CSV table of C-alpha atoms in Angstrom, one decimal:
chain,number,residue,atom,x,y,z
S,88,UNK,CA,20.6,28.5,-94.4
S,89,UNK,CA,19.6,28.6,-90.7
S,90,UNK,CA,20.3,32.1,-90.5
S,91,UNK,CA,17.8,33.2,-93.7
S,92,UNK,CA,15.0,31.0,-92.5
S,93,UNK,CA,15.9,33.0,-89.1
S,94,UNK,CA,15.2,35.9,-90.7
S,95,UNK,CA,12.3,34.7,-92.9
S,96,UNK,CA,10.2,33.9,-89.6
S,97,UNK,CA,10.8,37.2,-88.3
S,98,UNK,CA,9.6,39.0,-90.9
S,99,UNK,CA,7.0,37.1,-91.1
S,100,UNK,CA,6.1,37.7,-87.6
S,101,UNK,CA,6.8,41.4,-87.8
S,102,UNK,CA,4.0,41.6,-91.1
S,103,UNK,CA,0.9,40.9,-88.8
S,104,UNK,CA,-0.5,40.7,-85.5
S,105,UNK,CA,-0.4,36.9,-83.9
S,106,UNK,CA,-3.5,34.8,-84.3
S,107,UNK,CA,-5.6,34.9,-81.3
S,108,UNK,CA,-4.7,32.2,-78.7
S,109,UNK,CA,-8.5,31.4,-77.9
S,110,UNK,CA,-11.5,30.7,-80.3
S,111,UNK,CA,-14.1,33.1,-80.8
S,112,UNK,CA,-17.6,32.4,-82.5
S,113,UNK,CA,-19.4,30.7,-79.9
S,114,UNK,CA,-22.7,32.7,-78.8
S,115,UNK,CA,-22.9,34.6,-75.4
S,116,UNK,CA,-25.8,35.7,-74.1
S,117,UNK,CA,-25.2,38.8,-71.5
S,118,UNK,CA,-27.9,39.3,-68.7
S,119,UNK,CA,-29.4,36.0,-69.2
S,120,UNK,CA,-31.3,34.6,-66.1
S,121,UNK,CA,-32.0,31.3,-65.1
S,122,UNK,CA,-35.3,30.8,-66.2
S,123,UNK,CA,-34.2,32.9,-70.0
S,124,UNK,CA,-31.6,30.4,-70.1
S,125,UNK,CA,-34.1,27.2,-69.4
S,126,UNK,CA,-36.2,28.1,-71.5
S,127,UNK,CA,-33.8,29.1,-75.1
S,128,UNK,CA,-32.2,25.6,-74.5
S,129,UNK,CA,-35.4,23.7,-74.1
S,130,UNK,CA,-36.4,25.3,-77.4
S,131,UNK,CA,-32.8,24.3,-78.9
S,132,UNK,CA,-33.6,20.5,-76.8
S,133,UNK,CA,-37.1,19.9,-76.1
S,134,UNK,CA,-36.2,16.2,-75.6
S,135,UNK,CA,-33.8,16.1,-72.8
S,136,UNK,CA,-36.5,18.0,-70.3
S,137,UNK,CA,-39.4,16.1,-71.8
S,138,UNK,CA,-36.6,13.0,-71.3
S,139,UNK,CA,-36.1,14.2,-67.4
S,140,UNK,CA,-39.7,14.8,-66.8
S,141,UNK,CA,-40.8,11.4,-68.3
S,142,UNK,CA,-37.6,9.8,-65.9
S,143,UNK,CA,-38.9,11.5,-62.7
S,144,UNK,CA,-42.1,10.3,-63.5
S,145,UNK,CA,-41.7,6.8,-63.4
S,146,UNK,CA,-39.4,7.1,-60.8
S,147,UNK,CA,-42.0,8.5,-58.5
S,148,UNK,CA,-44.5,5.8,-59.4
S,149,UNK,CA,-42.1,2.9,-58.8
S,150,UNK,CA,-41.4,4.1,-55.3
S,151,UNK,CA,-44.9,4.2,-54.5
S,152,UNK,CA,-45.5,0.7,-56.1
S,153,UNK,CA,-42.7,-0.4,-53.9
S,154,UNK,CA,-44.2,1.0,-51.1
S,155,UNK,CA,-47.5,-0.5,-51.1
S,156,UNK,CA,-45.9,-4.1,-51.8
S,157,UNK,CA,-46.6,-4.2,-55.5
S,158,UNK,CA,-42.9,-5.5,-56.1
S,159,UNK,CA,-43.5,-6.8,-59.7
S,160,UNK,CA,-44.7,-3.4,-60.6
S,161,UNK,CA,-42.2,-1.9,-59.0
S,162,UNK,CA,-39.2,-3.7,-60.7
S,163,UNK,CA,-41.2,-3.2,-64.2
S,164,UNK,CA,-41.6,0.4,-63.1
S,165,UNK,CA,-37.3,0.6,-62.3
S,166,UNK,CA,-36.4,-1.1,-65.4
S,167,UNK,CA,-38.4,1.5,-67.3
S,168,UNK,CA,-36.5,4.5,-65.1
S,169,UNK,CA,-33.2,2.5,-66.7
S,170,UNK,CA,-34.9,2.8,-70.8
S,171,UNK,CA,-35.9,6.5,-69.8
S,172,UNK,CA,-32.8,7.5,-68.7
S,173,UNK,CA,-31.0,5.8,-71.5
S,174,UNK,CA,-33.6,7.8,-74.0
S,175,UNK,CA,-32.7,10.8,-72.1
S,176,UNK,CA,-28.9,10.2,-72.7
S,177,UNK,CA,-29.2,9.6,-76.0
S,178,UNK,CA,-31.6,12.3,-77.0
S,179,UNK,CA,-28.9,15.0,-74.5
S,180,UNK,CA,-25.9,13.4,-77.1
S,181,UNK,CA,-28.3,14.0,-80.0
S,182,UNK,CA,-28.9,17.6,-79.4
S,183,UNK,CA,-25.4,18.3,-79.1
S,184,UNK,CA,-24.2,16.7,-81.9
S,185,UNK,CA,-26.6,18.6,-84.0
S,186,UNK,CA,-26.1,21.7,-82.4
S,187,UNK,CA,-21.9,20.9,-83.0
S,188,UNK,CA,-22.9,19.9,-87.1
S,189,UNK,CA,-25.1,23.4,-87.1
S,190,UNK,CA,-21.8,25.3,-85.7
S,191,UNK,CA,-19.7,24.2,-88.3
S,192,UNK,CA,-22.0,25.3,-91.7
C-alpha cells in the first residue's frame, strides 16, 4: 500500500548518505597561471593555436593586399581567412570531442 512504500523510501533514505548533487571527476588544476594554462592545453590541442595563428596570418596579408590595390589577392586572401577559420572550428570541435571520448574510458 501507499503507506509501506512510504515507509520503504524512508528507510531507504535513512541507510545512506544522499548522492552528491554535482559531478565530480573533472581535473582542476590549483595555482595555475595564464601562461601554465596556455601552454597544457596547446599540448592537449596543438591545432586550434596553430589554426588561430595560420587565421591571423592570412588575415594580416589580405589587408595589406587590399591596401596596396591588389583586390584579386585580397578577396583570394579573405576567402582563405573563411577555410582557415572553418579548419580552426573544426579542429577546436575535434579536440573536444576527443578529450569528452578520453573522459569517459
Amino acid at each position: 500500500t501507499a503507506a509501506g512504500k512510504g515507509l520503504a523510501v524512508t528507510l531507504a533514505m535513512a541507510a545512506g548518505p544522499p548522492p552528491p548533487l554535482e559531478p565530480s571527476g573533472l581535473p582542476t588544476f590549483p595555482e595555475e597561471g595564464f601562461a601554465d594554462k596556455f601552454l597544457r592545453k596547446t599540448r592537449e590541442n596543438p591545432l586550434v593555436p596553430l589554426g588561430c595563428l595560420c587565421t591571423v596570418s592570412v588575415l594580416i596579408y589580405g589587408i595589406i593586399c587590399f591596401k596596396k590595390g591588389n583586390t584579386r589577392r585580397s578577396q583570394l586572401m579573405m576567402r582563405a581567412r573563411v577555410i582557415a577559420q572553418g579548419c580552426t572550428f573544426a579542429a577546436l570541435l575535434g579536440g573536444m570531442a576527443a578529450t569528452a571520448f578520453k573522459s569517459r574510458q
